[in-house]
Every structure is written in C-alpha cells, then in structure tokens.
C-alpha cells in the first residue's frame, strides 16, 4: 500500500439507489429519467435517477411538469432484498461491516491490506462484485476514520471513488464548508455561523466547551470531525432505529372521520407489522394529516410501549373524532418513535396480547397475506 494506514475504513454508498434498482430490473428504464414515487397519488419524488436530476427533479419536492420522466411506484420489499444482497457481498471482503442505511455501509479492512495490491484494487473489486450481483453502481470513500470516509464517498459520484490519505484529513477539510460533514444540519450550521465557523477549519474559533455545553458528547464529536478526527472502529451490532413510519398520498377530496380512519387503519397495520418483525415496541405514536392549506400533527404517549394495532387504533380514533369535519385531505402519515426492545407488561392487556401472538404466528407460518384487514382493500396505492 502506498500509504501507511493505521486504520483503513471504506464508506460504500449506492448511487441513486431506489431509481438504480428500478433501472436494473427493468431494461426499458435503462438510461431513462426515472422518478420513484411513494404511491400512485403522490407527486413528490422520493428518489430520482441521475438522468432525472439533470432535468430538474429534486428528491423530496414535487416533480416538475416534464413529459420525458418515467414514474415508478416504490417497491420497498424489493429494495430491502437488494440491500441484503449488497451487505452480503461486502461481508465477503471483511467481517467488520457496519450497515449505515439501506443503501450505504462502512467496511473496516484494517490489517487485511496485504490481500490487495493497493486501495484502487480494493475499490474496483467491491464495485465490480456489487455490479455483477445486483446491476447497480456505487461510490466509495477511503479514509482512516468513518467521518472522513463518508465525506470522501460523495466527492466523485456516481460510480467513483476518492481517497483521503492518512494524516491529511484536517488539511483536506480546512476550507470545506461544515455542511459536508454528516450530522451537521441547518440548525447546527446557523449556530456555528454565529461564531464565525463557516468552513471546517474555522472550528478553532470556538472552544470545544461551547459545543459540549450545547449538545453534550455530540457537540464534542462535531468539533473533532471538523479537524479530521472520527471513529476508527465500527459498531457492528445491529442499530436500533430511531423511528418507523408510513405516509401516503390519498385521493384528494373531503373526508369525514370514519373515512379517514379507514386510511389510517391500513397504515397502522403496516407500521405495527414492521414493529413486530423487528421485535420493537413504540412509546410514542405520531399522527400527521396534510390538507391543501395546513398540516395537522399530534402524538400519543404509550408508557408501556406497544406494537399492537388495536392499541394504536384506539388512540387515533379518539383524536379523529375530536377534529372539525369534513377536511380536504391530500396526505396522511403515522410514525412510531421512542422505540425499545422490551415492553412493560400491562396485565389488563393480556387478552389483546394473546390475540396479537396468534395473529403474528399465522402470518409467520403462512405469509403476510394470510390475514388481510378489510380496510386493506381500500386506499391501496
């Protein structure tokens, strides 16, 4: 190896993942401007190919009026399957793998440098194996820690790579805007800007104690990241998600409480089924209703934690009845937060838990479609 690495961390980031997966499985979409939507009622892009981005499509925003866009409905089950294949491929290069999201991961190959000719050899092998297995490209960043590797993987997208040699992180970041670092959003930027911190090298203008007092350990990490420091070992334990949720654009029209409840029932079942699959319980459920003129949001705390759709349904049913109807609704969402791996057992809920065990056992044995809620026949995108 050209550079003496004490630790050698790779960040592998798929290129336009959802859209690329759609292009890979449908030859008619190859080299087309592909836009992925959450469902047939949505007009907001959740993913876009590079060809679509070149036409002005921005992820998270309404799609422009362009006739040459290929619109595709998201298939999250398929995306998860492809992601699993990619993670399996990466583990053939090193057992030290930290999945970071559905389409990115860190790989630690420290101590295995002798297997490869150089850093480019490692990069090309990984890119080829992923391309061969799932037909999509990725970009790879190489550095001595996770913070720098993540920065490096964004430099030459798509299908590119970038290497930040050991000992050069602070120099590379010095005149780069602080926004390129993972975890620094607009609020954090505004706070740092007040102290004259615009670029990473400006971080020395502010004492680390100011950031520590503001954000605790995270503040200290931000200060060190700006100077090119970061984690050199990976957390290979499965990461507990911070939240789970589903949102859906529905037929835009005026709804009453019972009609909108049917739409929420469908999302509630999907959400609770996902929680059960991951053996998670939620202590807070958030409900969001979008009309043409406003966003209505509320949440319910469930102290014992739940993944029982009946428990969740009781909460939002009461809330929906309290609103002023009709409402011209265009989109709804339901989200589970404050997730935990165990539940405080409520003896009064034993019967309901028993029903849910039977429900879950049947689905495990005979498949997800073995039991269908009547409401799942409506509002299907």
PDB file of N, CA and C in Angstrom, residues 109-189:
ATOM      1  N   UNK A 109     -11.246  -2.700   6.725  1.00  0.00           N
ATOM      2  CA  UNK A 109     -10.341  -3.744   6.225  1.00  0.00           C
ATOM      3  C   UNK A 109      -8.932  -3.562   6.793  1.00  0.00           C
ATOM      4  N   UNK A 110      -8.850  -2.918   7.949  1.00  0.00           N
ATOM      5  CA  UNK A 110      -7.554  -2.750   8.618  1.00  0.00           C
ATOM      6  C   UNK A 110      -6.929  -4.117   8.879  1.00  0.00           C
ATOM      7  N   UNK A 111      -5.649  -4.225   8.584  1.00  0.00           N
ATOM      8  CA  UNK A 111      -4.942  -5.479   8.806  1.00  0.00           C
ATOM      9  C   UNK A 111      -5.068  -6.464   7.670  1.00  0.00           C
ATOM     10  N   UNK A 112      -5.877  -6.127   6.659  1.00  0.00           N
ATOM     11  CA  UNK A 112      -6.047  -7.030   5.513  1.00  0.00           C
ATOM     12  C   UNK A 112      -5.467  -6.432   4.233  1.00  0.00           C
ATOM     13  N   UNK A 113      -4.670  -5.375   4.384  1.00  0.00           N
ATOM     14  CA  UNK A 113      -4.134  -4.679   3.224  1.00  0.00           C
ATOM     15  C   UNK A 113      -3.287  -5.592   2.334  1.00  0.00           C
ATOM     16  N   UNK A 114      -2.643  -6.592   2.951  1.00  0.00           N
ATOM     17  CA  UNK A 114      -1.751  -7.460   2.182  1.00  0.00           C
ATOM     18  C   UNK A 114      -2.497  -8.293   1.146  1.00  0.00           C
ATOM     19  N   UNK A 115      -3.817  -8.391   1.302  1.00  0.00           N
ATOM     20  CA  UNK A 115      -4.614  -9.186   0.366  1.00  0.00           C
ATOM     21  C   UNK A 115      -4.764  -8.450  -0.966  1.00  0.00           C
ATOM     22  N   UNK A 116      -4.644  -7.130  -0.924  1.00  0.00           N
ATOM     23  CA  UNK A 116      -4.908  -6.313  -2.103  1.00  0.00           C
ATOM     24  C   UNK A 116      -3.637  -5.589  -2.558  1.00  0.00           C
ATOM     25  N   UNK A 117      -3.580  -5.272  -3.850  1.00  0.00           N
ATOM     26  CA  UNK A 117      -2.413  -4.591  -4.398  1.00  0.00           C
ATOM     27  C   UNK A 117      -2.298  -3.161  -3.864  1.00  0.00           C
ATOM     28  N   UNK A 118      -3.450  -2.472  -3.825  1.00  0.00           N
ATOM     29  CA  UNK A 118      -3.488  -1.086  -3.353  1.00  0.00           C
ATOM     30  C   UNK A 118      -4.946  -0.711  -3.101  1.00  0.00           C
ATOM     31  N   UNK A 119      -5.184   0.548  -2.734  1.00  0.00           N
ATOM     32  CA  UNK A 119      -6.537   0.982  -2.418  1.00  0.00           C
ATOM     33  C   UNK A 119      -7.455   0.900  -3.640  1.00  0.00           C
ATOM     34  N   UNK A 120      -6.925   1.224  -4.816  1.00  0.00           N
ATOM     35  CA  UNK A 120      -7.733   1.162  -6.037  1.00  0.00           C
ATOM     36  C   UNK A 120      -8.177  -0.268  -6.310  1.00  0.00           C
ATOM     37  N   UNK A 121      -7.323  -1.212  -6.038  1.00  0.00           N
ATOM     38  CA  UNK A 121      -7.660  -2.624  -6.234  1.00  0.00           C
ATOM     39  C   UNK A 121      -8.861  -3.013  -5.374  1.00  0.00           C
ATOM     40  N   UNK A 122      -8.844  -2.576  -4.107  1.00  0.00           N
ATOM     41  CA  UNK A 122      -9.973  -2.860  -3.211  1.00  0.00           C
ATOM     42  C   UNK A 122     -11.249  -2.245  -3.769  1.00  0.00           C
ATOM     43  N   UNK A 123     -11.173  -0.987  -4.134  1.00  0.00           N
ATOM     44  CA  UNK A 123     -12.352  -0.256  -4.625  1.00  0.00           C
ATOM     45  C   UNK A 123     -12.937  -0.939  -5.859  1.00  0.00           C
ATOM     46  N   UNK A 124     -12.090  -1.241  -6.825  1.00  0.00           N
ATOM     47  CA  UNK A 124     -12.572  -1.827  -8.076  1.00  0.00           C
ATOM     48  C   UNK A 124     -13.183  -3.202  -7.861  1.00  0.00           C
ATOM     49  N   UNK A 125     -12.615  -3.980  -6.959  1.00  0.00           N
ATOM     50  CA  UNK A 125     -13.184  -5.308  -6.686  1.00  0.00           C
ATOM     51  C   UNK A 125     -14.583  -5.185  -6.087  1.00  0.00           C
ATOM     52  N   UNK A 126     -14.735  -4.284  -5.124  1.00  0.00           N
ATOM     53  CA  UNK A 126     -16.045  -4.112  -4.492  1.00  0.00           C
ATOM     54  C   UNK A 126     -17.067  -3.612  -5.505  1.00  0.00           C
ATOM     55  N   UNK A 127     -16.706  -2.603  -6.280  1.00  0.00           N
ATOM     56  CA  UNK A 127     -17.632  -2.058  -7.264  1.00  0.00           C
ATOM     57  C   UNK A 127     -18.033  -3.111  -8.292  1.00  0.00           C
ATOM     58  N   UNK A 128     -17.083  -3.936  -8.731  1.00  0.00           N
ATOM     59  CA  UNK A 128     -17.384  -4.984  -9.711  1.00  0.00           C
ATOM     60  C   UNK A 128     -18.311  -6.039  -9.124  1.00  0.00           C
ATOM     61  N   UNK A 129     -18.037  -6.471  -7.890  1.00  0.00           N
ATOM     62  CA  UNK A 129     -18.864  -7.513  -7.276  1.00  0.00           C
ATOM     63  C   UNK A 129     -20.309  -7.025  -7.095  1.00  0.00           C
ATOM     64  N   UNK A 130     -20.485  -5.796  -6.657  1.00  0.00           N
ATOM     65  CA  UNK A 130     -21.840  -5.267  -6.471  1.00  0.00           C
ATOM     66  C   UNK A 130     -22.545  -5.135  -7.817  1.00  0.00           C
ATOM     67  N   UNK A 131     -21.824  -4.634  -8.825  1.00  0.00           N
ATOM     68  CA  UNK A 131     -22.400  -4.506 -10.160  1.00  0.00           C
ATOM     69  C   UNK A 131     -22.809  -5.863 -10.711  1.00  0.00           C
ATOM     70  N   UNK A 132     -21.963  -6.864 -10.521  1.00  0.00           N
ATOM     71  CA  UNK A 132     -22.267  -8.208 -11.017  1.00  0.00           C
ATOM     72  C   UNK A 132     -23.472  -8.816 -10.322  1.00  0.00           C
ATOM     73  N   UNK A 133     -23.610  -8.566  -9.022  1.00  0.00           N
ATOM     74  CA  UNK A 133     -24.663  -9.198  -8.240  1.00  0.00           C
ATOM     75  C   UNK A 133     -26.017  -8.524  -8.403  1.00  0.00           C
ATOM     76  N   UNK A 134     -26.049  -7.202  -8.406  1.00  0.00           N
ATOM     77  CA  UNK A 134     -27.357  -6.517  -8.414  1.00  0.00           C
ATOM     78  C   UNK A 134     -27.511  -5.507  -9.554  1.00  0.00           C
ATOM     79  N   UNK A 135     -26.464  -5.317 -10.354  1.00  0.00           N
ATOM     80  CA  UNK A 135     -26.596  -4.495 -11.546  1.00  0.00           C
ATOM     81  C   UNK A 135     -26.594  -2.997 -11.333  1.00  0.00           C
ATOM     82  N   UNK A 136     -26.142  -2.525 -10.164  1.00  0.00           N
ATOM     83  CA  UNK A 136     -26.108  -1.082  -9.911  1.00  0.00           C
ATOM     84  C   UNK A 136     -24.704  -0.663  -9.496  1.00  0.00           C
ATOM     85  N   UNK A 137     -24.462   0.642  -9.538  1.00  0.00           N
ATOM     86  CA  UNK A 137     -23.139   1.164  -9.211  1.00  0.00           C
ATOM     87  C   UNK A 137     -23.107   1.759  -7.813  1.00  0.00           C
ATOM     88  N   UNK A 138     -21.896   1.931  -7.319  1.00  0.00           N
ATOM     89  CA  UNK A 138     -21.714   2.568  -6.012  1.00  0.00           C
ATOM     90  C   UNK A 138     -20.495   3.464  -6.058  1.00  0.00           C
ATOM     91  N   UNK A 139     -20.422   4.380  -5.126  1.00  0.00           N
ATOM     92  CA  UNK A 139     -19.253   5.237  -4.967  1.00  0.00           C
ATOM     93  C   UNK A 139     -18.616   4.927  -3.618  1.00  0.00           C
ATOM     94  N   UNK A 140     -17.292   4.993  -3.557  1.00  0.00           N
ATOM     95  CA  UNK A 140     -16.577   4.546  -2.362  1.00  0.00           C
ATOM     96  C   UNK A 140     -15.593   5.617  -1.891  1.00  0.00           C
ATOM     97  N   UNK A 141     -15.647   5.894  -0.603  1.00  0.00           N
ATOM     98  CA  UNK A 141     -14.688   6.783   0.028  1.00  0.00           C
ATOM     99  C   UNK A 141     -13.757   5.993   0.914  1.00  0.00           C
ATOM    100  N   UNK A 142     -12.473   6.334   0.890  1.00  0.00           N
ATOM    101  CA  UNK A 142     -11.465   5.624   1.685  1.00  0.00           C
ATOM    102  C   UNK A 142     -10.752   6.637   2.572  1.00  0.00           C
ATOM    103  N   UNK A 143     -10.671   6.324   3.860  1.00  0.00           N
ATOM    104  CA  UNK A 143     -10.006   7.228   4.802  1.00  0.00           C
ATOM    105  C   UNK A 143      -9.638   6.448   6.057  1.00  0.00           C
ATOM    106  N   UNK A 144      -9.065   7.165   7.031  1.00  0.00           N
ATOM    107  CA  UNK A 144      -8.630   6.494   8.249  1.00  0.00           C
ATOM    108  C   UNK A 144      -9.695   6.477   9.335  1.00  0.00           C
ATOM    109  N   UNK A 145     -10.856   7.132   9.085  1.00  0.00           N
ATOM    110  CA  UNK A 145     -11.956   7.064  10.046  1.00  0.00           C
ATOM    111  C   UNK A 145     -13.289   7.212   9.315  1.00  0.00           C
ATOM    112  N   UNK A 146     -14.361   6.949  10.029  1.00  0.00           N
ATOM    113  CA  UNK A 146     -15.679   6.918   9.395  1.00  0.00           C
ATOM    114  C   UNK A 146     -16.131   8.288   8.900  1.00  0.00           C
ATOM    115  N   UNK A 147     -15.833   9.343   9.670  1.00  0.00           N
ATOM    116  CA  UNK A 147     -16.269  10.687   9.283  1.00  0.00           C
ATOM    117  C   UNK A 147     -15.660  11.097   7.950  1.00  0.00           C
ATOM    118  N   UNK A 148     -14.366  10.848   7.789  1.00  0.00           N
ATOM    119  CA  UNK A 148     -13.687  11.217   6.551  1.00  0.00           C
ATOM    120  C   UNK A 148     -14.100  10.307   5.394  1.00  0.00           C
ATOM    121  N   UNK A 149     -14.288   9.028   5.669  1.00  0.00           N
ATOM    122  CA  UNK A 149     -14.683   8.103   4.604  1.00  0.00           C
ATOM    123  C   UNK A 149     -16.043   8.476   4.024  1.00  0.00           C
ATOM    124  N   UNK A 150     -16.955   8.930   4.897  1.00  0.00           N
ATOM    125  CA  UNK A 150     -18.290   9.329   4.423  1.00  0.00           C
ATOM    126  C   UNK A 150     -18.201  10.585   3.569  1.00  0.00           C
ATOM    127  N   UNK A 151     -17.349  11.520   3.962  1.00  0.00           N
ATOM    128  CA  UNK A 151     -17.132  12.717   3.145  1.00  0.00           C
ATOM    129  C   UNK A 151     -16.563  12.319   1.781  1.00  0.00           C
ATOM    130  N   UNK A 152     -15.586  11.413   1.790  1.00  0.00           N
ATOM    131  CA  UNK A 152     -14.883  11.035   0.558  1.00  0.00           C
ATOM    132  C   UNK A 152     -15.797  10.350  -0.447  1.00  0.00           C
ATOM    133  N   UNK A 153     -16.783   9.590   0.027  1.00  0.00           N
ATOM    134  CA  UNK A 153     -17.645   8.843  -0.899  1.00  0.00           C
ATOM    135  C   UNK A 153     -18.562   9.748  -1.717  1.00  0.00           C
ATOM    136  N   UNK A 154     -18.716  11.011  -1.296  1.00  0.00           N
ATOM    137  CA  UNK A 154     -19.598  11.941  -2.012  1.00  0.00           C
ATOM    138  C   UNK A 154     -18.849  12.729  -3.092  1.00  0.00           C
ATOM    139  N   UNK A 155     -17.526  12.637  -3.123  1.00  0.00           N
ATOM    140  CA  UNK A 155     -16.731  13.536  -3.959  1.00  0.00           C
ATOM    141  C   UNK A 155     -16.902  13.252  -5.449  1.00  0.00           C
ATOM    142  N   UNK A 156     -16.865  12.004  -5.845  1.00  0.00           N
ATOM    143  CA  UNK A 156     -16.872  11.660  -7.280  1.00  0.00           C
ATOM    144  C   UNK A 156     -18.036  10.751  -7.654  1.00  0.00           C
ATOM    145  N   UNK A 157     -19.233  11.119  -7.267  1.00  0.00           N
ATOM    146  CA  UNK A 157     -20.415  10.354  -7.650  1.00  0.00           C
ATOM    147  C   UNK A 157     -20.835  10.709  -9.077  1.00  0.00           C
ATOM    148  N   UNK A 158     -21.432   9.768  -9.813  1.00  0.00           N
ATOM    149  CA  UNK A 158     -21.656   8.357  -9.463  1.00  0.00           C
ATOM    150  C   UNK A 158     -20.510   7.453  -9.928  1.00  0.00           C
ATOM    151  N   UNK A 159     -20.490   6.245  -9.393  1.00  0.00           N
ATOM    152  CA  UNK A 159     -19.556   5.188  -9.778  1.00  0.00           C
ATOM    153  C   UNK A 159     -18.098   5.624  -9.649  1.00  0.00           C
ATOM    154  N   UNK A 160     -17.830   6.466  -8.641  1.00  0.00           N
ATOM    155  CA  UNK A 160     -16.476   6.965  -8.473  1.00  0.00           C
ATOM    156  C   UNK A 160     -15.863   6.562  -7.154  1.00  0.00           C
ATOM    157  N   UNK A 161     -14.725   7.167  -6.855  1.00  0.00           N
ATOM    158  CA  UNK A 161     -14.067   6.916  -5.575  1.00  0.00           C
ATOM    159  C   UNK A 161     -13.199   8.118  -5.232  1.00  0.00           C
ATOM    160  N   UNK A 162     -12.849   8.216  -3.972  1.00  0.00           N
ATOM    161  CA  UNK A 162     -11.936   9.268  -3.526  1.00  0.00           C
ATOM    162  C   UNK A 162     -11.225   8.772  -2.278  1.00  0.00           C
ATOM    163  N   UNK A 163      -9.940   9.061  -2.211  1.00  0.00           N
ATOM    164  CA  UNK A 163      -9.115   8.604  -1.088  1.00  0.00           C
ATOM    165  C   UNK A 163      -8.557   9.818  -0.348  1.00  0.00           C
ATOM    166  N   UNK A 164      -8.759   9.855   0.954  1.00  0.00           N
ATOM    167  CA  UNK A 164      -8.131  10.869   1.798  1.00  0.00           C
ATOM    168  C   UNK A 164      -6.998  10.152   2.551  1.00  0.00           C
ATOM    169  N   UNK A 165      -5.747  10.365   2.145  1.00  0.00           N
ATOM    170  CA  UNK A 165      -4.623   9.633   2.753  1.00  0.00           C
ATOM    171  C   UNK A 165      -4.527   9.894   4.257  1.00  0.00           C
ATOM    172  N   UNK A 166      -3.963   8.954   4.993  1.00  0.00           N
ATOM    173  CA  UNK A 166      -3.846   9.118   6.449  1.00  0.00           C
ATOM    174  C   UNK A 166      -3.027  10.354   6.806  1.00  0.00           C
ATOM    175  N   UNK A 167      -3.507  11.054   7.842  1.00  0.00           N
ATOM    176  CA  UNK A 167      -2.804  12.238   8.314  1.00  0.00           C
ATOM    177  C   UNK A 167      -3.106  13.504   7.548  1.00  0.00           C
ATOM    178  N   UNK A 168      -4.005  13.424   6.542  1.00  0.00           N
ATOM    179  CA  UNK A 168      -4.288  14.604   5.714  1.00  0.00           C
ATOM    180  C   UNK A 168      -5.722  15.102   5.883  1.00  0.00           C
ATOM    181  N   UNK A 169      -6.474  14.517   6.799  1.00  0.00           N
ATOM    182  CA  UNK A 169      -7.888  14.860   6.952  1.00  0.00           C
ATOM    183  C   UNK A 169      -8.120  16.319   7.288  1.00  0.00           C
ATOM    184  N   UNK A 170      -7.401  16.849   8.269  1.00  0.00           N
ATOM    185  CA  UNK A 170      -7.582  18.240   8.685  1.00  0.00           C
ATOM    186  C   UNK A 170      -7.261  19.195   7.545  1.00  0.00           C
ATOM    187  N   UNK A 171      -6.204  18.879   6.805  1.00  0.00           N
ATOM    188  CA  UNK A 171      -5.813  19.718   5.672  1.00  0.00           C
ATOM    189  C   UNK A 171      -6.880  19.689   4.580  1.00  0.00           C
ATOM    190  N   UNK A 172      -7.422  18.497   4.286  1.00  0.00           N
ATOM    191  CA  UNK A 172      -8.441  18.381   3.246  1.00  0.00           C
ATOM    192  C   UNK A 172      -9.708  19.146   3.617  1.00  0.00           C
ATOM    193  N   UNK A 173     -10.123  19.068   4.872  1.00  0.00           N
ATOM    194  CA  UNK A 173     -11.369  19.688   5.305  1.00  0.00           C
ATOM    195  C   UNK A 173     -11.253  21.186   5.556  1.00  0.00           C
ATOM    196  N   UNK A 174     -10.026  21.698   5.687  1.00  0.00           N
ATOM    197  CA  UNK A 174      -9.804  23.051   6.186  1.00  0.00           C
ATOM    198  C   UNK A 174     -10.693  24.108   5.523  1.00  0.00           C
ATOM    199  N   UNK A 175     -10.756  24.109   4.200  1.00  0.00           N
ATOM    200  CA  UNK A 175     -11.526  25.133   3.503  1.00  0.00           C
ATOM    201  C   UNK A 175     -12.852  24.618   2.953  1.00  0.00           C
ATOM    202  N   UNK A 176     -13.283  23.447   3.459  1.00  0.00           N
ATOM    203  CA  UNK A 176     -14.559  22.878   3.015  1.00  0.00           C
ATOM    204  C   UNK A 176     -15.676  23.362   3.944  1.00  0.00           C
ATOM    205  N   UNK A 177     -16.874  23.626   3.403  1.00  0.00           N
ATOM    206  CA  UNK A 177     -17.990  24.074   4.244  1.00  0.00           C
ATOM    207  C   UNK A 177     -18.379  23.011   5.265  1.00  0.00           C
ATOM    208  N   UNK A 178     -18.768  23.444   6.439  1.00  0.00           N
ATOM    209  CA  UNK A 178     -19.100  22.500   7.507  1.00  0.00           C
ATOM    210  C   UNK A 178     -20.281  21.607   7.128  1.00  0.00           C
ATOM    211  N   UNK A 179     -21.068  22.011   6.147  1.00  0.00           N
ATOM    212  CA  UNK A 179     -22.253  21.240   5.756  1.00  0.00           C
ATOM    213  C   UNK A 179     -21.906  19.894   5.130  1.00  0.00           C
ATOM    214  N   UNK A 180     -20.635  19.697   4.723  1.00  0.00           N
ATOM    215  CA  UNK A 180     -20.296  18.417   4.090  1.00  0.00           C
ATOM    216  C   UNK A 180     -20.163  17.295   5.118  1.00  0.00           C
ATOM    217  N   UNK A 181     -20.087  17.660   6.395  1.00  0.00           N
ATOM    218  CA  UNK A 181     -19.937  16.646   7.436  1.00  0.00           C
ATOM    219  C   UNK A 181     -21.281  16.058   7.825  1.00  0.00           C
ATOM    220  N   UNK A 182     -21.301  14.765   8.038  1.00  0.00           N
ATOM    221  CA  UNK A 182     -22.533  14.068   8.426  1.00  0.00           C
ATOM    222  C   UNK A 182     -23.006  14.560   9.793  1.00  0.00           C
ATOM    223  N   UNK A 183     -24.284  14.866   9.909  1.00  0.00           N
ATOM    224  CA  UNK A 183     -24.856  15.259  11.190  1.00  0.00           C
ATOM    225  C   UNK A 183     -24.930  16.750  11.407  1.00  0.00           C
ATOM    226  N   UNK A 184     -24.399  17.533  10.468  1.00  0.00           N
ATOM    227  CA  UNK A 184     -24.470  18.995  10.610  1.00  0.00           C
ATOM    228  C   UNK A 184     -25.571  19.515   9.694  1.00  0.00           C
ATOM    229  N   UNK A 185     -26.737  19.742  10.275  1.00  0.00           N
ATOM    230  CA  UNK A 185     -27.879  20.246   9.528  1.00  0.00           C
ATOM    231  C   UNK A 185     -27.949  21.754   9.573  1.00  0.00           C
ATOM    232  N   UNK A 186     -29.072  22.295   9.115  1.00  0.00           N
ATOM    233  CA  UNK A 186     -29.212  23.745   9.002  1.00  0.00           C
ATOM    234  C   UNK A 186     -29.183  24.436  10.371  1.00  0.00           C
ATOM    235  N   UNK A 187     -29.814  23.830  11.383  1.00  0.00           N
ATOM    236  CA  UNK A 187     -29.813  24.458  12.704  1.00  0.00           C
ATOM    237  C   UNK A 187     -28.407  24.509  13.295  1.00  0.00           C
ATOM    238  N   UNK A 188     -27.675  23.402  13.135  1.00  0.00           N
ATOM    239  CA  UNK A 188     -26.300  23.367  13.639  1.00  0.00           C
ATOM    240  C   UNK A 188     -25.433  24.374  12.880  1.00  0.00           C
ATOM    241  N   UNK A 189     -25.646  24.455  11.568  1.00  0.00           N
ATOM    242  CA  UNK A 189     -24.890  25.426  10.770  1.00  0.00           C
ATOM    243  C   UNK A 189     -25.130  26.848  11.259  1.00  0.00           C
TER     244      UNK A 189
END
